[in-house]
PDB file of N, CA and C in Angstrom:
ATOM      1  N   GLY A 262       0.814  -1.192   0.000  1.00 54.00           N
ATOM      2  CA  GLY A 262       0.000   0.000   0.000  1.00 54.00           C
ATOM      3  C   GLY A 262       0.850   1.245   0.000  1.00 54.00           C
ATOM      4  N   PHE A 263       0.215   2.351   0.159  1.00 63.00           N
ATOM      5  CA  PHE A 263       0.893   3.636   0.189  1.00 63.00           C
ATOM      6  C   PHE A 263       1.350   3.940   1.609  1.00 63.00           C
ATOM      7  N   ALA A 264       2.504   4.591   1.743  1.00 72.00           N
ATOM      8  CA  ALA A 264       3.005   4.981   3.057  1.00 72.00           C
ATOM      9  C   ALA A 264       2.174   6.132   3.610  1.00 72.00           C
ATOM     10  N   GLN A 265       1.764   7.032   2.739  1.00 76.00           N
ATOM     11  CA  GLN A 265       0.982   8.185   3.152  1.00 76.00           C
ATOM     12  C   GLN A 265       0.053   8.550   2.003  1.00 76.00           C
ATOM     13  N   PHE A 266      -1.134   9.007   2.332  1.00 77.00           N
ATOM     14  CA  PHE A 266      -2.115   9.379   1.325  1.00 77.00           C
ATOM     15  C   PHE A 266      -2.768  10.650   1.826  1.00 77.00           C
ATOM     16  N   VAL A 267      -2.532  11.771   1.174  1.00 81.00           N
ATOM     17  CA  VAL A 267      -3.038  13.070   1.607  1.00 81.00           C
ATOM     18  C   VAL A 267      -4.228  13.432   0.726  1.00 81.00           C
ATOM     19  N   VAL A 268      -5.339  13.805   1.342  1.00 81.00           N
ATOM     20  CA  VAL A 268      -6.541  14.143   0.577  1.00 81.00           C
ATOM     21  C   VAL A 268      -7.054  15.523   0.950  1.00 81.00           C
ATOM     22  N   ASP A 269      -7.782  16.123   0.028  1.00 82.00           N
ATOM     23  CA  ASP A 269      -8.471  17.377   0.287  1.00 82.00           C
ATOM     24  C   ASP A 269      -9.837  17.271  -0.388  1.00 82.00           C
ATOM     25  N   GLY A 270     -10.825  17.888   0.186  1.00 84.00           N
ATOM     26  CA  GLY A 270     -12.156  17.844  -0.397  1.00 84.00           C
ATOM     27  C   GLY A 270     -12.992  16.674   0.089  1.00 84.00           C
ATOM     28  N   VAL A 271     -12.512  15.961   1.092  1.00 84.00           N
ATOM     29  CA  VAL A 271     -13.236  14.835   1.683  1.00 84.00           C
ATOM     30  C   VAL A 271     -13.297  15.089   3.186  1.00 84.00           C
ATOM     31  N   SER A 272     -14.483  14.991   3.758  1.00 87.00           N
ATOM     32  CA  SER A 272     -14.608  15.233   5.199  1.00 87.00           C
ATOM     33  C   SER A 272     -13.898  14.129   5.980  1.00 87.00           C
ATOM     34  N   GLU A 273     -13.564  14.425   7.225  1.00 87.00           N
ATOM     35  CA  GLU A 273     -12.917  13.429   8.086  1.00 87.00           C
ATOM     36  C   GLU A 273     -13.821  12.204   8.262  1.00 87.00           C
ATOM     37  N   GLU A 274     -15.110  12.459   8.403  1.00 89.00           N
ATOM     38  CA  GLU A 274     -16.074  11.362   8.557  1.00 89.00           C
ATOM     39  C   GLU A 274     -16.092  10.472   7.302  1.00 89.00           C
ATOM     40  N   GLN A 275     -16.100  11.100   6.146  1.00 86.00           N
ATOM     41  CA  GLN A 275     -16.106  10.333   4.900  1.00 86.00           C
ATOM     42  C   GLN A 275     -14.789   9.572   4.730  1.00 86.00           C
ATOM     43  N   TRP A 276     -13.674  10.218   5.078  1.00 84.00           N
ATOM     44  CA  TRP A 276     -12.365   9.568   4.959  1.00 84.00           C
ATOM     45  C   TRP A 276     -12.311   8.305   5.819  1.00 84.00           C
ATOM     46  N   LYS A 277     -12.825   8.395   7.041  1.00 86.00           N
ATOM     47  CA  LYS A 277     -12.854   7.222   7.927  1.00 86.00           C
ATOM     48  C   LYS A 277     -13.743   6.124   7.348  1.00 86.00           C
ATOM     49  N   ALA A 278     -14.865   6.507   6.744  1.00 87.00           N
ATOM     50  CA  ALA A 278     -15.793   5.528   6.170  1.00 87.00           C
ATOM     51  C   ALA A 278     -15.193   4.821   4.951  1.00 87.00           C
ATOM     52  N   ILE A 279     -14.296   5.489   4.250  1.00 81.00           N
ATOM     53  CA  ILE A 279     -13.657   4.881   3.074  1.00 81.00           C
ATOM     54  C   ILE A 279     -12.832   3.675   3.485  1.00 81.00           C
ATOM     55  N   GLY A 280     -12.153   3.780   4.620  1.00 80.00           N
ATOM     56  CA  GLY A 280     -11.392   2.630   5.114  1.00 80.00           C
ATOM     57  C   GLY A 280      -9.897   2.775   4.920  1.00 80.00           C
ATOM     58  N   PRO A 281      -9.182   1.646   4.880  1.00 77.00           N
ATOM     59  CA  PRO A 281      -7.720   1.673   4.832  1.00 77.00           C
ATOM     60  C   PRO A 281      -7.183   2.314   3.558  1.00 77.00           C
ATOM     61  N   LEU A 282      -5.907   2.714   3.633  1.00 66.00           N
ATOM     62  CA  LEU A 282      -5.253   3.313   2.470  1.00 66.00           C
ATOM     63  C   LEU A 282      -5.331   2.368   1.283  1.00 66.00           C
ATOM     64  N   PRO A 283      -5.404   2.935   0.088  1.00 66.00           N
ATOM     65  CA  PRO A 283      -5.484   2.066  -1.092  1.00 66.00           C
ATOM     66  C   PRO A 283      -4.208   1.260  -1.283  1.00 66.00           C
ATOM     67  N   ARG A 284      -4.388   0.081  -1.884  1.00 67.00           N
ATOM     68  CA  ARG A 284      -3.227  -0.716  -2.268  1.00 67.00           C
ATOM     69  C   ARG A 284      -2.693  -0.138  -3.573  1.00 67.00           C
ATOM     70  N   ARG A 285      -1.532  -0.601  -3.946  1.00 69.00           N
ATOM     71  CA  ARG A 285      -0.942  -0.116  -5.199  1.00 69.00           C
ATOM     72  C   ARG A 285      -1.467  -0.944  -6.360  1.00 69.00           C
ATOM     73  N   HIS A 286      -2.560  -0.485  -6.928  1.00 72.00           N
ATOM     74  CA  HIS A 286      -3.117  -1.126  -8.110  1.00 72.00           C
ATOM     75  C   HIS A 286      -3.811  -0.060  -8.951  1.00 72.00           C
ATOM     76  N   GLY A 287      -4.204  -0.424 -10.124  1.00 82.00           N
ATOM     77  CA  GLY A 287      -4.968   0.480 -10.970  1.00 82.00           C
ATOM     78  C   GLY A 287      -4.162   1.674 -11.448  1.00 82.00           C
ATOM     79  N   ILE A 288      -4.844   2.774 -11.608  1.00 84.00           N
ATOM     80  CA  ILE A 288      -4.245   3.966 -12.199  1.00 84.00           C
ATOM     81  C   ILE A 288      -3.197   4.579 -11.284  1.00 84.00           C
ATOM     82  N   LEU A 289      -3.434   4.582  -9.978  1.00 84.00           N
ATOM     83  CA  LEU A 289      -2.437   5.152  -9.063  1.00 84.00           C
ATOM     84  C   LEU A 289      -1.137   4.364  -9.119  1.00 84.00           C
ATOM     85  N   ALA A 290      -1.219   3.056  -9.199  1.00 83.00           N
ATOM     86  CA  ALA A 290      -0.008   2.236  -9.331  1.00 83.00           C
ATOM     87  C   ALA A 290       0.697   2.541 -10.645  1.00 83.00           C
ATOM     88  N   ALA A 291      -0.073   2.724 -11.713  1.00 86.00           N
ATOM     89  CA  ALA A 291       0.524   3.038 -13.015  1.00 86.00           C
ATOM     90  C   ALA A 291       1.292   4.355 -12.957  1.00 86.00           C
ATOM     91  N   LEU A 292       0.757   5.337 -12.232  1.00 85.00           N
ATOM     92  CA  LEU A 292       1.466   6.613 -12.099  1.00 85.00           C
ATOM     93  C   LEU A 292       2.838   6.399 -11.470  1.00 85.00           C
ATOM     94  N   LEU A 293       2.892   5.544 -10.451  1.00 84.00           N
ATOM     95  CA  LEU A 293       4.149   5.290  -9.752  1.00 84.00           C
ATOM     96  C   LEU A 293       5.080   4.387 -10.554  1.00 84.00           C
ATOM     97  N   GLU A 294       4.534   3.370 -11.183  1.00 86.00           N
ATOM     98  CA  GLU A 294       5.368   2.378 -11.862  1.00 86.00           C
ATOM     99  C   GLU A 294       5.785   2.803 -13.265  1.00 86.00           C
ATOM    100  N   GLU A 295       4.878   3.444 -14.005  1.00 88.00           N
ATOM    101  CA  GLU A 295       5.185   3.829 -15.379  1.00 88.00           C
ATOM    102  C   GLU A 295       5.755   5.233 -15.466  1.00 88.00           C
ATOM    103  N   GLY A 296       5.502   6.040 -14.447  1.00 86.00           N
ATOM    104  CA  GLY A 296       6.097   7.368 -14.376  1.00 86.00           C
ATOM    105  C   GLY A 296       5.673   8.328 -15.469  1.00 86.00           C
ATOM    106  N   ARG A 297       4.428   8.219 -15.923  1.00 89.00           N
ATOM    107  CA  ARG A 297       3.962   9.168 -16.942  1.00 89.00           C
ATOM    108  C   ARG A 297       2.636   9.790 -16.506  1.00 89.00           C
ATOM    109  N   THR A 298       2.374  10.971 -17.015  1.00 93.00           N
ATOM    110  CA  THR A 298       1.148  11.691 -16.699  1.00 93.00           C
ATOM    111  C   THR A 298      -0.044  11.019 -17.367  1.00 93.00           C
ATOM    112  N   GLU A 299      -1.163  11.005 -16.661  1.00 92.00           N
ATOM    113  CA  GLU A 299      -2.410  10.442 -17.181  1.00 92.00           C
ATOM    114  C   GLU A 299      -3.489  11.520 -17.124  1.00 92.00           C
ATOM    115  N   ARG A 300      -4.154  11.736 -18.247  1.00 93.00           N
ATOM    116  CA  ARG A 300      -5.303  12.640 -18.310  1.00 93.00           C
ATOM    117  C   ARG A 300      -6.470  11.833 -18.869  1.00 93.00           C
ATOM    118  N   LEU A 301      -7.521  11.665 -18.073  1.00 91.00           N
ATOM    119  CA  LEU A 301      -8.620  10.779 -18.453  1.00 91.00           C
ATOM    120  C   LEU A 301      -9.954  11.514 -18.403  1.00 91.00           C
ATOM    121  N   ALA A 302     -10.788  11.285 -19.408  1.00 88.00           N
ATOM    122  CA  ALA A 302     -12.121  11.884 -19.431  1.00 88.00           C
ATOM    123  C   ALA A 302     -13.006  11.283 -18.343  1.00 88.00           C
ATOM    124  N   ASP A 303     -12.827   9.978 -18.076  1.00 89.00           N
ATOM    125  CA  ASP A 303     -13.604   9.312 -17.029  1.00 89.00           C
ATOM    126  C   ASP A 303     -12.767   8.174 -16.463  1.00 89.00           C
ATOM    127  N   VAL A 304     -12.249   8.373 -15.289  1.00 88.00           N
ATOM    128  CA  VAL A 304     -11.364   7.401 -14.647  1.00 88.00           C
ATOM    129  C   VAL A 304     -12.036   6.029 -14.521  1.00 88.00           C
ATOM    130  N   ARG A 305     -13.345   6.016 -14.390  1.00 86.00           N
ATOM    131  CA  ARG A 305     -14.076   4.752 -14.211  1.00 86.00           C
ATOM    132  C   ARG A 305     -14.098   3.898 -15.477  1.00 86.00           C
ATOM    133  N   ARG A 306     -13.837   4.514 -16.620  1.00 90.00           N
ATOM    134  CA  ARG A 306     -13.860   3.778 -17.893  1.00 90.00           C
ATOM    135  C   ARG A 306     -12.484   3.283 -18.313  1.00 90.00           C
ATOM    136  N   ASP A 307     -11.471   3.615 -17.553  1.00 89.00           N
ATOM    137  CA  ASP A 307     -10.121   3.155 -17.873  1.00 89.00           C
ATOM    138  C   ASP A 307     -10.013   1.668 -17.536  1.00 89.00           C
ATOM    139  N   PRO A 308      -9.391   0.861 -18.405  1.00 90.00           N
ATOM    140  CA  PRO A 308      -9.303  -0.580 -18.139  1.00 90.00           C
ATOM    141  C   PRO A 308      -8.538  -0.935 -16.861  1.00 90.00           C
ATOM    142  N   ARG A 309      -7.698  -0.027 -16.362  1.00 87.00           N
ATOM    143  CA  ARG A 309      -6.952  -0.293 -15.123  1.00 87.00           C
ATOM    144  C   ARG A 309      -7.785  -0.045 -13.875  1.00 87.00           C
ATOM    145  N   PHE A 310      -8.920   0.636 -14.031  1.00 85.00           N
ATOM    146  CA  PHE A 310      -9.790   0.922 -12.891  1.00 85.00           C
ATOM    147  C   PHE A 310     -10.379  -0.379 -12.358  1.00 85.00           C
ATOM    148  N   LYS A 311     -10.333  -0.550 -11.042  1.00 79.00           N
ATOM    149  CA  LYS A 311     -10.892  -1.748 -10.413  1.00 79.00           C
ATOM    150  C   LYS A 311     -12.234  -1.412  -9.768  1.00 79.00           C
ATOM    151  N   ARG A 312     -12.189  -0.770  -8.642  1.00 79.00           N
ATOM    152  CA  ARG A 312     -13.406  -0.390  -7.921  1.00 79.00           C
ATOM    153  C   ARG A 312     -13.013   0.552  -6.797  1.00 79.00           C
ATOM    154  N   TRP A 313     -14.006   1.188  -6.204  1.00 78.00           N
ATOM    155  CA  TRP A 313     -13.804   2.024  -5.034  1.00 78.00           C
ATOM    156  C   TRP A 313     -14.564   1.424  -3.866  1.00 78.00           C
ATOM    157  N   PRO A 314     -14.121   1.746  -2.642  1.00 74.00           N
ATOM    158  CA  PRO A 314     -14.934   1.380  -1.480  1.00 74.00           C
ATOM    159  C   PRO A 314     -16.291   2.093  -1.564  1.00 74.00           C
ATOM    160  N   ALA A 315     -17.286   1.561  -0.905  1.00 80.00           N
ATOM    161  CA  ALA A 315     -18.652   2.102  -0.983  1.00 80.00           C
ATOM    162  C   ALA A 315     -18.724   3.589  -0.634  1.00 80.00           C
ATOM    163  N   ALA A 316     -17.935   4.051   0.323  1.00 77.00           N
ATOM    164  CA  ALA A 316     -18.017   5.443   0.773  1.00 77.00           C
ATOM    165  C   ALA A 316     -17.151   6.390  -0.067  1.00 77.00           C
ATOM    166  N   HIS A 317     -16.441   5.883  -1.055  1.00 81.00           N
ATOM    167  CA  HIS A 317     -15.539   6.701  -1.869  1.00 81.00           C
ATOM    168  C   HIS A 317     -16.342   7.730  -2.661  1.00 81.00           C
ATOM    169  N   PRO A 318     -15.877   8.985  -2.711  1.00 78.00           N
ATOM    170  CA  PRO A 318     -16.587   9.979  -3.522  1.00 78.00           C
ATOM    171  C   PRO A 318     -16.491   9.615  -5.008  1.00 78.00           C
ATOM    172  N   ASP A 319     -17.507   9.965  -5.749  1.00 80.00           N
ATOM    173  CA  ASP A 319     -17.520   9.685  -7.177  1.00 80.00           C
ATOM    174  C   ASP A 319     -16.504  10.588  -7.878  1.00 80.00           C
ATOM    175  N   MET A 320     -15.777  10.036  -8.812  1.00 83.00           N
ATOM    176  CA  MET A 320     -14.805  10.807  -9.591  1.00 83.00           C
ATOM    177  C   MET A 320     -15.035  10.510 -11.063  1.00 83.00           C
ATOM    178  N   SER A 321     -14.793  11.516 -11.886  1.00 85.00           N
ATOM    179  CA  SER A 321     -14.898  11.294 -13.330  1.00 85.00           C
ATOM    180  C   SER A 321     -13.603  11.744 -13.987  1.00 85.00           C
ATOM    181  N   ASP A 322     -13.563  12.996 -14.510  1.00 89.00           N
ATOM    182  CA  ASP A 322     -12.321  13.391 -15.174  1.00 89.00           C
ATOM    183  C   ASP A 322     -11.177  13.453 -14.170  1.00 89.00           C
ATOM    184  N   PHE A 323      -9.972  13.188 -14.667  1.00 91.00           N
ATOM    185  CA  PHE A 323      -8.835  12.881 -13.794  1.00 91.00           C
ATOM    186  C   PHE A 323      -7.546  13.329 -14.465  1.00 91.00           C
ATOM    187  N   ILE A 324      -6.654  13.891 -13.661  1.00 94.00           N
ATOM    188  CA  ILE A 324      -5.281  14.122 -14.102  1.00 94.00           C
ATOM    189  C   ILE A 324      -4.368  13.643 -12.978  1.00 94.00           C
ATOM    190  N   GLY A 325      -3.384  12.873 -13.329  1.00 92.00           N
ATOM    191  CA  GLY A 325      -2.431  12.368 -12.347  1.00 92.00           C
ATOM    192  C   GLY A 325      -1.038  12.420 -12.924  1.00 92.00           C
ATOM    193  N   LEU A 326      -0.077  12.738 -12.083  1.00 92.00           N
ATOM    194  CA  LEU A 326       1.296  12.779 -12.554  1.00 92.00           C
ATOM    195  C   LEU A 326       2.249  12.308 -11.480  1.00 92.00           C
ATOM    196  N   PRO A 327       3.345  11.709 -11.920  1.00 90.00           N
ATOM    197  CA  PRO A 327       4.347  11.250 -10.966  1.00 90.00           C
ATOM    198  C   PRO A 327       5.141  12.434 -10.418  1.00 90.00           C
ATOM    199  N   VAL A 328       5.604  12.309  -9.194  1.00 91.00           N
ATOM    200  CA  VAL A 328       6.506  13.286  -8.580  1.00 91.00           C
ATOM    201  C   VAL A 328       7.862  12.601  -8.516  1.00 91.00           C
ATOM    202  N   ARG A 329       8.864  13.238  -9.095  1.00 90.00           N
ATOM    203  CA  ARG A 329      10.172  12.595  -9.206  1.00 90.00           C
ATOM    204  C   ARG A 329      11.246  13.309  -8.393  1.00 90.00           C
ATOM    205  N   HIS A 330      12.204  12.515  -7.988  1.00 92.00           N
ATOM    206  CA  HIS A 330      13.455  13.004  -7.416  1.00 92.00           C
ATOM    207  C   HIS A 330      14.537  12.386  -8.292  1.00 92.00           C
ATOM    208  N   GLY A 331      15.107  13.189  -9.175  1.00 92.00           N
ATOM    209  CA  GLY A 331      16.030  12.637 -10.162  1.00 92.00           C
ATOM    210  C   GLY A 331      15.260  11.715 -11.092  1.00 92.00           C
ATOM    211  N   ASP A 332      15.731  10.493 -11.243  1.00 90.00           N
ATOM    212  CA  ASP A 332      15.063   9.512 -12.099  1.00 90.00           C
ATOM    213  C   ASP A 332      14.051   8.661 -11.342  1.00 90.00           C
ATOM    214  N   GLU A 333      13.966   8.840 -10.030  1.00 89.00           N
ATOM    215  CA  GLU A 333      13.100   7.996  -9.207  1.00 89.00           C
ATOM    216  C   GLU A 333      11.729   8.649  -8.991  1.00 89.00           C
ATOM    217  N   THR A 334      10.666   7.894  -9.201  1.00 87.00           N
ATOM    218  CA  THR A 334       9.317   8.363  -8.887  1.00 87.00           C
ATOM    219  C   THR A 334       9.079   8.101  -7.406  1.00 87.00           C
ATOM    220  N   ILE A 335       8.845   9.181  -6.649  1.00 87.00           N
ATOM    221  CA  ILE A 335       8.715   9.054  -5.196  1.00 87.00           C
ATOM    222  C   ILE A 335       7.282   9.267  -4.701  1.00 87.00           C
ATOM    223  N   ALA A 336       6.420   9.772  -5.578  1.00 87.00           N
ATOM    224  CA  ALA A 336       5.037  10.044  -5.178  1.00 87.00           C
ATOM    225  C   ALA A 336       4.200  10.247  -6.434  1.00 87.00           C
ATOM    226  N   ALA A 337       2.919  10.401  -6.217  1.00 88.00           N
ATOM    227  CA  ALA A 337       2.007  10.722  -7.311  1.00 88.00           C
ATOM    228  C   ALA A 337       1.033  11.786  -6.819  1.00 88.00           C
ATOM    229  N   LEU A 338       0.677  12.677  -7.705  1.00 90.00           N
ATOM    230  CA  LEU A 338      -0.293  13.727  -7.414  1.00 90.00           C
ATOM    231  C   LEU A 338      -1.448  13.537  -8.382  1.00 90.00           C
ATOM    232  N   PHE A 339      -2.665  13.557  -7.859  1.00 90.00           N
ATOM    233  CA  PHE A 339      -3.788  13.507  -8.791  1.00 90.00           C
ATOM    234  C   PHE A 339      -4.907  14.427  -8.346  1.00 90.00           C
ATOM    235  N   LEU A 340      -5.645  14.904  -9.325  1.00 90.00           N
ATOM    236  CA  LEU A 340      -6.817  15.743  -9.122  1.00 90.00           C
ATOM    237  C   LEU A 340      -7.955  15.135  -9.928  1.00 90.00           C
ATOM    238  N   ALA A 341      -9.177  15.352  -9.472  1.00 89.00           N
ATOM    239  CA  ALA A 341     -10.332  14.813 -10.187  1.00 89.00           C
ATOM    240  C   ALA A 341     -11.483  15.805 -10.141  1.00 89.00           C
ATOM    241  N   ASN A 342     -12.408  15.618 -11.062  1.00 87.00           N
ATOM    242  CA  ASN A 342     -13.653  16.389 -11.098  1.00 87.00           C
ATOM    243  C   ASN A 342     -13.419  17.886 -11.257  1.00 87.00           C
ATOM    244  N   LYS A 343     -12.703  18.262 -12.312  1.00 86.00           N
ATOM    245  CA  LYS A 343     -12.472  19.687 -12.558  1.00 86.00           C
ATOM    246  C   LYS A 343     -13.814  20.378 -12.755  1.00 86.00           C
ATOM    247  N   ARG A 344     -13.985  21.471 -12.068  1.00 80.00           N
ATOM    248  CA  ARG A 344     -15.249  22.206 -12.118  1.00 80.00           C
ATOM    249  C   ARG A 344     -15.193  23.247 -13.226  1.00 80.00           C
ATOM    250  N   CYS A 345     -15.486  22.805 -14.422  1.00 77.00           N
ATOM    251  CA  CYS A 345     -15.542  23.706 -15.565  1.00 77.00           C
ATOM    252  C   CYS A 345     -16.430  23.057 -16.616  1.00 77.00           C
ATOM    253  N   PRO A 346     -17.048  23.859 -17.457  1.00 75.00           N
ATOM    254  CA  PRO A 346     -17.855  23.250 -18.516  1.00 75.00           C
ATOM    255  C   PRO A 346     -16.950  22.581 -19.550  1.00 75.00           C
ATOM    256  N   HIS A 347     -17.308  21.365 -19.955  1.00 73.00           N
ATOM    257  CA  HIS A 347     -16.580  20.689 -21.024  1.00 73.00           C
ATOM    258  C   HIS A 347     -17.506  19.666 -21.655  1.00 73.00           C
ATOM    259  N   PRO A 348     -17.306  19.395 -22.939  1.00 74.00           N
ATOM    260  CA  PRO A 348     -18.191  18.443 -23.626  1.00 74.00           C
ATOM    261  C   PRO A 348     -18.161  17.068 -22.963  1.00 74.00           C
ATOM    262  N   GLU A 349     -19.285  16.374 -23.034  1.00 74.00           N
ATOM    263  CA  GLU A 349     -19.382  15.030 -22.469  1.00 74.00           C
ATOM    264  C   GLU A 349     -18.320  14.121 -23.086  1.00 74.00           C
ATOM    265  N   ASN A 350     -17.794  13.219 -22.277  1.00 72.00           N
ATOM    266  CA  ASN A 350     -16.753  12.263 -22.687  1.00 72.00           C
ATOM    267  C   ASN A 350     -15.428  12.927 -23.045  1.00 72.00           C
ATOM    268  N   THR A 351     -15.215  14.127 -22.533  1.00 73.00           N
ATOM    269  CA  THR A 351     -13.907  14.767 -22.673  1.00 73.00           C
ATOM    270  C   THR A 351     -13.408  15.120 -21.286  1.00 73.00           C
ATOM    271  N   CYS A 352     -12.114  15.252 -21.172  1.00 78.00           N
ATOM    272  CA  CYS A 352     -11.515  15.584 -19.887  1.00 78.00           C
ATOM    273  C   CYS A 352     -11.540  17.092 -19.675  1.00 78.00           C
ATOM    274  N   GLY A 353     -11.968  17.515 -18.501  1.00 86.00           N
ATOM    275  CA  GLY A 353     -11.929  18.931 -18.174  1.00 86.00           C
ATOM    276  C   GLY A 353     -10.507  19.438 -17.996  1.00 86.00           C
ATOM    277  N   PHE A 354      -9.587  18.528 -17.646  1.00 89.00           N
ATOM    278  CA  PHE A 354      -8.190  18.913 -17.458  1.00 89.00           C
ATOM    279  C   PHE A 354      -7.518  19.054 -18.818  1.00 89.00           C
ATOM    280  N   THR A 355      -6.667  20.065 -18.919  1.00 90.00           N
ATOM    281  CA  THR A 355      -6.057  20.420 -20.197  1.00 90.00           C
ATOM    282  C   THR A 355      -4.540  20.260 -20.153  1.00 90.00           C
ATOM    283  N   GLU A 356      -3.926  20.450 -21.313  1.00 91.00           N
ATOM    284  CA  GLU A 356      -2.466  20.472 -21.382  1.00 91.00           C
ATOM    285  C   GLU A 356      -1.915  21.574 -20.487  1.00 91.00           C
ATOM    286  N   GLU A 357      -2.629  22.688 -20.438  1.00 92.00           N
ATOM    287  CA  GLU A 357      -2.214  23.808 -19.584  1.00 92.00           C
ATOM    288  C   GLU A 357      -2.194  23.382 -18.111  1.00 92.00           C
ATOM    289  N   ASP A 358      -3.207  22.635 -17.679  1.00 92.00           N
ATOM    290  CA  ASP A 358      -3.228  22.116 -16.304  1.00 92.00           C
ATOM    291  C   ASP A 358      -2.024  21.210 -16.065  1.00 92.00           C
ATOM    292  N   GLU A 359      -1.749  20.369 -17.039  1.00 91.00           N
ATOM    293  CA  GLU A 359      -0.623  19.438 -16.943  1.00 91.00           C
ATOM    294  C   GLU A 359       0.693  20.201 -16.774  1.00 91.00           C
ATOM    295  N   GLU A 360       0.871  21.251 -17.572  1.00 92.00           N
ATOM    296  CA  GLU A 360       2.090  22.064 -17.474  1.00 92.00           C
ATOM    297  C   GLU A 360       2.169  22.762 -16.125  1.00 92.00           C
ATOM    298  N   LEU A 361       1.047  23.285 -15.653  1.00 91.00           N
ATOM    299  CA  LEU A 361       1.007  23.979 -14.363  1.00 91.00           C
ATOM    300  C   LEU A 361       1.388  23.041 -13.221  1.00 91.00           C
ATOM    301  N   LEU A 362       0.870  21.818 -13.253  1.00 88.00           N
ATOM    302  CA  LEU A 362       1.150  20.850 -12.192  1.00 88.00           C
ATOM    303  C   LEU A 362       2.551  20.261 -12.285  1.00 88.00           C
ATOM    304  N   GLY A 363       3.077  20.180 -13.505  1.00 82.00           N
ATOM    305  CA  GLY A 363       4.397  19.572 -13.712  1.00 82.00           C
ATOM    306  C   GLY A 363       5.471  20.486 -13.276  1.00 82.00           C
TER     307      GLY A 363
END
C-alpha cells in the first residue's frame, strides 16, 4: 500500500468511512510504476480501474502525474472532477493544467 495518502475535499467522517489506504493497483499504481502523466475523461472507464470502497466519492475526469526526485518516482499527485464546462466524454483537465502541475 501507500506509506501516506493526503486528501483534500473529503470530510474526516467520509475519509474514515472509506477505510484503509489504497493498495498499489490500478491507475495510481501506473502513475508510480510507469512514471507518466495520465489525463482521463472518465477514470471509471479506464481498463486499469478496479473499484472504489462504498463510501468513496464519485470521480470522473482525472489528471495524475508522478513526482520525481532525479530519475526515481517518489510520489504521485492527482486531481479529479475539474469544475468547468466541457463536452461530455472529454476531460476537463487540459495540457495547460498538466504544465502547471508539472
